[in-house]
PDB file of C-alpha atoms in Angstrom:
ATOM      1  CA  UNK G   1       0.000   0.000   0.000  1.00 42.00           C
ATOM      2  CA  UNK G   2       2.685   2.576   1.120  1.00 42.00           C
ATOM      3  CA  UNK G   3       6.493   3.190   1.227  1.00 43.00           C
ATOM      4  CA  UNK G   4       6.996   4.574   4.612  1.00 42.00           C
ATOM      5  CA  UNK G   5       9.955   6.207   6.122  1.00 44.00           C
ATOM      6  CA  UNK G   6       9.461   5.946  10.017  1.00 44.00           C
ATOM      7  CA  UNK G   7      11.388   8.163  12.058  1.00 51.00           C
ATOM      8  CA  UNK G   8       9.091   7.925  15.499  1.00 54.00           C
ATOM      9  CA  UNK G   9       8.331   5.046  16.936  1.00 57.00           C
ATOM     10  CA  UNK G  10       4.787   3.026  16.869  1.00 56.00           C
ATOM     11  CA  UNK G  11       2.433   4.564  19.611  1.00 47.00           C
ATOM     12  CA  UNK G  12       0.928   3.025  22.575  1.00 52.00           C
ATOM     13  CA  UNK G  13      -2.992   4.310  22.922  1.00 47.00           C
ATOM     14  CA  UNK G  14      -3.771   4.695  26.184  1.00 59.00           C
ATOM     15  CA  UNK G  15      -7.116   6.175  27.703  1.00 57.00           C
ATOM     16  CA  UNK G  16      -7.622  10.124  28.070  1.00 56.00           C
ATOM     17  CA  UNK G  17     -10.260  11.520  30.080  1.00 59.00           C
ATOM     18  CA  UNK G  18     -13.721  12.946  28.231  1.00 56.00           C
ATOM     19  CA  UNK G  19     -12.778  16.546  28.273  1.00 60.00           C
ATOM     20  CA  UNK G  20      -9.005  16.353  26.935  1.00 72.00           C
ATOM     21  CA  UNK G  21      -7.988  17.026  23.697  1.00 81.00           C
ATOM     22  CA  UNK G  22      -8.072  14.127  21.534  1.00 89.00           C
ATOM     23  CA  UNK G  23      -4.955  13.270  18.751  1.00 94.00           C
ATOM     24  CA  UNK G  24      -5.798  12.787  15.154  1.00 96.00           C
ATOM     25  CA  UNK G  25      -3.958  11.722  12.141  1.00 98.00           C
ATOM     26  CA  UNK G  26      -4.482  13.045   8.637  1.00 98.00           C
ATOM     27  CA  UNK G  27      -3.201  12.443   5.199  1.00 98.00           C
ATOM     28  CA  UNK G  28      -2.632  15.258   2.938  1.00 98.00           C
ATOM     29  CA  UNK G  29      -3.032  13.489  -0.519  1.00 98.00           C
ATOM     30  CA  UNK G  30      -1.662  15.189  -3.591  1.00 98.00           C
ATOM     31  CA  UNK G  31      -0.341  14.605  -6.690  1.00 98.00           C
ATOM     32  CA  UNK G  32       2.284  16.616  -9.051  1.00 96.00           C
ATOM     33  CA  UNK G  33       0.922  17.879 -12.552  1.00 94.00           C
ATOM     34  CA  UNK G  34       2.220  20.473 -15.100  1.00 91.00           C
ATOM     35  CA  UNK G  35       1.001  22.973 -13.338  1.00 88.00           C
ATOM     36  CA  UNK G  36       1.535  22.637  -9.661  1.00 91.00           C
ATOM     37  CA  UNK G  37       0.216  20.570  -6.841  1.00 96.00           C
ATOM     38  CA  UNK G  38      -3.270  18.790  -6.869  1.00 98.00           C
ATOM     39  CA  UNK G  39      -4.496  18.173  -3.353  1.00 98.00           C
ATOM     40  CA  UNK G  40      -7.379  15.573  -3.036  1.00 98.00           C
ATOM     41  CA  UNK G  41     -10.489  16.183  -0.825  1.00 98.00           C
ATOM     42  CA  UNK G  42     -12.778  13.841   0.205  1.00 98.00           C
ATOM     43  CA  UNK G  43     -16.655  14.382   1.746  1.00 97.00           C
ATOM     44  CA  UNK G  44     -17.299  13.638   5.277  1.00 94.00           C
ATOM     45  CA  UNK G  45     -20.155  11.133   5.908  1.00 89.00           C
ATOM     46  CA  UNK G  46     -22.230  13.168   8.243  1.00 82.00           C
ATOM     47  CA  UNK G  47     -22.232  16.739   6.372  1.00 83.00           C
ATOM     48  CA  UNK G  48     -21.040  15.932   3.073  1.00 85.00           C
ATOM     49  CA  UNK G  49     -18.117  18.717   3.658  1.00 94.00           C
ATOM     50  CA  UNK G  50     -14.900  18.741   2.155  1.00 98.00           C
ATOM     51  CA  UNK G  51     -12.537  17.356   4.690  1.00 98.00           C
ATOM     52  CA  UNK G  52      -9.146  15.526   4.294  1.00 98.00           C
ATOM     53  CA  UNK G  53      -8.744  11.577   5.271  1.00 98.00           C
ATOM     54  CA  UNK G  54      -7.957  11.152   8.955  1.00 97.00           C
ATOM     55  CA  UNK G  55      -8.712   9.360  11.866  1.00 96.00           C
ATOM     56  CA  UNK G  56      -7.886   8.254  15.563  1.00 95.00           C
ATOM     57  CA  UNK G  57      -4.194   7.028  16.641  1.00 95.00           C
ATOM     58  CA  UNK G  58      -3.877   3.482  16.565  1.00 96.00           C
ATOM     59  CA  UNK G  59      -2.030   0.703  18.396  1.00 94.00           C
ATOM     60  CA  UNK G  60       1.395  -0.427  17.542  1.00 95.00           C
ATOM     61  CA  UNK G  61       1.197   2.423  14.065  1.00 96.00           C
ATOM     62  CA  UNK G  62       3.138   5.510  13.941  1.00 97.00           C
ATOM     63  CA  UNK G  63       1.013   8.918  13.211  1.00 97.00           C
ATOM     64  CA  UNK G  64       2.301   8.844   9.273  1.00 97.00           C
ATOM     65  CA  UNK G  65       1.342   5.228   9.596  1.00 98.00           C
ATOM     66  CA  UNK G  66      -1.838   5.545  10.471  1.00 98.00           C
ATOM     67  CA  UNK G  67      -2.837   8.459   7.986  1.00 98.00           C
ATOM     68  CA  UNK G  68      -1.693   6.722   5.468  1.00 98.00           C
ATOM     69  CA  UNK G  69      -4.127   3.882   6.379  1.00 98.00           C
ATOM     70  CA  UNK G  70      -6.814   6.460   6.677  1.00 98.00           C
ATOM     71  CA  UNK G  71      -6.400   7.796   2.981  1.00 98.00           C
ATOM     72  CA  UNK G  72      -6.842   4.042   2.314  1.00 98.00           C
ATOM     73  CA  UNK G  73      -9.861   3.482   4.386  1.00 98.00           C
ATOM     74  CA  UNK G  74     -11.504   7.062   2.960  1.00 98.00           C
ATOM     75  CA  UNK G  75     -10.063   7.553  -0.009  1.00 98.00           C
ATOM     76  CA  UNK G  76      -8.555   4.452  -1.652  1.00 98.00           C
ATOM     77  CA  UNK G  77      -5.605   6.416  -1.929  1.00 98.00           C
ATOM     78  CA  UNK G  78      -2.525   4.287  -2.825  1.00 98.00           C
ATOM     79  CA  UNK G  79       0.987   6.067  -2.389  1.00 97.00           C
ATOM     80  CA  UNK G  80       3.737   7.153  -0.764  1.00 96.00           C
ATOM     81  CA  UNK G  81       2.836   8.588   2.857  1.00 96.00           C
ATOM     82  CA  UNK G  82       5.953  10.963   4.176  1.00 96.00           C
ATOM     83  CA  UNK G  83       6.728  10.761   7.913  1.00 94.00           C
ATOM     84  CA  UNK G  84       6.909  14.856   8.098  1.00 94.00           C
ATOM     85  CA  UNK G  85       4.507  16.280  10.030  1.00 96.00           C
ATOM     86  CA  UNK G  86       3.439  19.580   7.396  1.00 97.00           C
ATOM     87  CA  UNK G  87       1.084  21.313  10.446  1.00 97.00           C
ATOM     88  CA  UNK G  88      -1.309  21.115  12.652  1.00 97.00           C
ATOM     89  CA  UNK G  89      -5.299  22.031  12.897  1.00 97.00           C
ATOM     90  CA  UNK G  90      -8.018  21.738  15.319  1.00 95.00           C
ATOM     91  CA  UNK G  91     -12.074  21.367  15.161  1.00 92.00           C
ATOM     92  CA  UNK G  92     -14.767  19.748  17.598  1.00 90.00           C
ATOM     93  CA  UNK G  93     -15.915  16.680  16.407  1.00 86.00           C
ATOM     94  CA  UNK G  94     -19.711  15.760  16.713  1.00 81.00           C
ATOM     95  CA  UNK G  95     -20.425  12.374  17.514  1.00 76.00           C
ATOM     96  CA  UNK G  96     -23.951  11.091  18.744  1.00 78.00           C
ATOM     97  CA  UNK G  97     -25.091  13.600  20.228  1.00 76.00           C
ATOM     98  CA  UNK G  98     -22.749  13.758  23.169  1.00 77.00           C
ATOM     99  CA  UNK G  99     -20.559  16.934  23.364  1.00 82.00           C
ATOM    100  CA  UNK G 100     -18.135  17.527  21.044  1.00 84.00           C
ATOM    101  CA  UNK G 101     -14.755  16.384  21.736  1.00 87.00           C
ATOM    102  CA  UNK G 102     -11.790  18.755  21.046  1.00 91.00           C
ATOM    103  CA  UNK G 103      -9.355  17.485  18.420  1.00 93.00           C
ATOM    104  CA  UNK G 104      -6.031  18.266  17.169  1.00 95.00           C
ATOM    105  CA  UNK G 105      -5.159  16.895  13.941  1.00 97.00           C
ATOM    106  CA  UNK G 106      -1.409  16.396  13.026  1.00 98.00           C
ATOM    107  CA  UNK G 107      -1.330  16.883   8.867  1.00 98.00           C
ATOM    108  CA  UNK G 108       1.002  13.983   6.452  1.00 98.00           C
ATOM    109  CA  UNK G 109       1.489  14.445   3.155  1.00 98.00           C
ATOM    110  CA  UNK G 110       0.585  10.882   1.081  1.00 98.00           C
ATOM    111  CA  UNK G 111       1.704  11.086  -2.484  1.00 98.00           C
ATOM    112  CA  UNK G 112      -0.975   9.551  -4.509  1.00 98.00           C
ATOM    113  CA  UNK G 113       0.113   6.749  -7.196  1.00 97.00           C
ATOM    114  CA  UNK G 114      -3.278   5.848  -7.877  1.00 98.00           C
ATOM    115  CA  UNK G 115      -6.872   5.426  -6.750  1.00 98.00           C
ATOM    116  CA  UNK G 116      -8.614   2.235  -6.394  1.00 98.00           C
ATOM    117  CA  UNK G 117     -12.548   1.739  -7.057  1.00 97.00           C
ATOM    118  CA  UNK G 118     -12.927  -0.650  -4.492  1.00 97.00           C
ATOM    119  CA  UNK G 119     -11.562   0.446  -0.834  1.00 97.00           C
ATOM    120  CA  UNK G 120     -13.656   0.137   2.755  1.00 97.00           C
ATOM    121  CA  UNK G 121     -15.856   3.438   2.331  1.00 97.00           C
ATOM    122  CA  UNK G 122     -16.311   3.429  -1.424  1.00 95.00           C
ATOM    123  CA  UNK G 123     -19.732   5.000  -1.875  1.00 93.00           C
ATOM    124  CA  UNK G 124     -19.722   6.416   1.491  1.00 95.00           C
ATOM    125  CA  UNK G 125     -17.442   9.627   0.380  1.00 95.00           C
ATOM    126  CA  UNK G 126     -17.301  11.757  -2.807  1.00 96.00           C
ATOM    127  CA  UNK G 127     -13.641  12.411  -3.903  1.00 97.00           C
ATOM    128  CA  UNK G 128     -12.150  15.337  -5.932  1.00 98.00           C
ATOM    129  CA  UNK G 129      -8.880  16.841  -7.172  1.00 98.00           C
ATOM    130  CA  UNK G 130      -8.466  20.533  -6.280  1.00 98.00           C
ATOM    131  CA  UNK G 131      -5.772  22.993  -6.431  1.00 97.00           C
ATOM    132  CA  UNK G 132      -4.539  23.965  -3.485  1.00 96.00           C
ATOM    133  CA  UNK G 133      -5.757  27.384  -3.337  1.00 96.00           C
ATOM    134  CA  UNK G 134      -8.831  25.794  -4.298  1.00 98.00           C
ATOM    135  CA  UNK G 135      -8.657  23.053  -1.699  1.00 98.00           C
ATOM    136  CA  UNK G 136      -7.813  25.519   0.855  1.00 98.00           C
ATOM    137  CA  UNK G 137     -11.088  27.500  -0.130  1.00 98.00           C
ATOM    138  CA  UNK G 138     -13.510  23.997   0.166  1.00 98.00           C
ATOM    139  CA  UNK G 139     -12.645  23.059   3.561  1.00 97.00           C
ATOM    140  CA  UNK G 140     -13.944  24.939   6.601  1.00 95.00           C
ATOM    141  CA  UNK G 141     -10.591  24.690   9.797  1.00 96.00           C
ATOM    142  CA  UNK G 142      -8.732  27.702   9.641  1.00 97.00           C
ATOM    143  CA  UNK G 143      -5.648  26.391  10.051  1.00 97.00           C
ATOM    144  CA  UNK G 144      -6.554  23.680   7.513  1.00 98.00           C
ATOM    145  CA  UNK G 145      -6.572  26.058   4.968  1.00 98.00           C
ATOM    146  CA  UNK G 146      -3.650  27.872   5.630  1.00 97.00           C
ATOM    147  CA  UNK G 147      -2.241  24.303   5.642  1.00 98.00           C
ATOM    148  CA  UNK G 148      -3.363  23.647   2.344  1.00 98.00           C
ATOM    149  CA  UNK G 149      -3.090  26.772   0.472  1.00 96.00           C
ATOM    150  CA  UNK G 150       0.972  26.860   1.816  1.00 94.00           C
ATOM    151  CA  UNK G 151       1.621  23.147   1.001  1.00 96.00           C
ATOM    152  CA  UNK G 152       4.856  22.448  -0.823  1.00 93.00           C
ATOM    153  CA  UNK G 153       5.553  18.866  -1.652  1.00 92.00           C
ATOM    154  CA  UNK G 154       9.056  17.953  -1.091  1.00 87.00           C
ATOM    155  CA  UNK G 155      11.355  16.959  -3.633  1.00 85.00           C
ATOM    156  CA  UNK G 156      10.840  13.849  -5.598  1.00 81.00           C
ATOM    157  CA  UNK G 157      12.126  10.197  -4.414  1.00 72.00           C
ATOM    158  CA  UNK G 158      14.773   9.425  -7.029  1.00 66.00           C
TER     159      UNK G 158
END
């Protein structure tokens, strides 16, 4: 599925009270053309948004690790996930009801090889190529956008 480079170590999930902060993983998945960087956005489930693939830490994965499982899961992204951290956003998340949890969502860039039809939430989620000033403009976090609109993929693999 991925080439990873792993510079931290695998992560041990432990428990966190209901009110803390919660960790989240996301994979910023682009592509190069002619003229610049193509970012891909996916729709959230719940409010057909435009959000980017992410998810909760998980057991025994590192954080590029598990975003690059993510734009799997979401996105049937196949690729190269980067273990660079490229920023950092925040948002409440809604879930049942409850109150919404506070999350901070570290950002990895996945460089998409290609995009399988069949993945785990095929015809759950909408998926689209934007720039990335036009990425930036789709999604509603902040810092999200600045992420976006700023992104600069680093240098080839050769």
């Amino acid at each position: 599925m991925s080439n990873l480079r792993t510079v931290q170590g695998a992560l041990r999930v432990e428990g966190a009270s209901k009110r803390d902060p919660r960790s989240q993983f996301a994979a910023l998945c682009f592509r190069r053309k002619k003229k610049g960087v193509e970012i891909l956005l996916i729709s959230s489930r719940d409010s057909d948004r435009w959000i980017i693939p992410k998810g909760w830490p998980m057991d025994g994965k590192t954080p590029a690790e598990a975003a690059g499982i993510e734009a799997w899961e979401e996105a049937g992204v196949r690729g190269t996930t980067l273990d660079l951290c490229v920023g950092l956003y925040s948002y409440s998340k809604e879930i049942d009801g409850a109150d919404p949890l506070p999350c901070i969502v570290s950002v990895f860039p996945v460089e998409v090889k290609s995009l399988a039809d069949k993945y785990p939430e095929a015809g759950e989620r909408r998926r689209k190529w934007f720039s990335a000033k036009k990425a930036a403009s789709k999604v509603r976090e902040p810092d999200l956008k600045a992420i976006l609109k700023g992104f600069l993929p680093p240098p080839p693999a050769t």
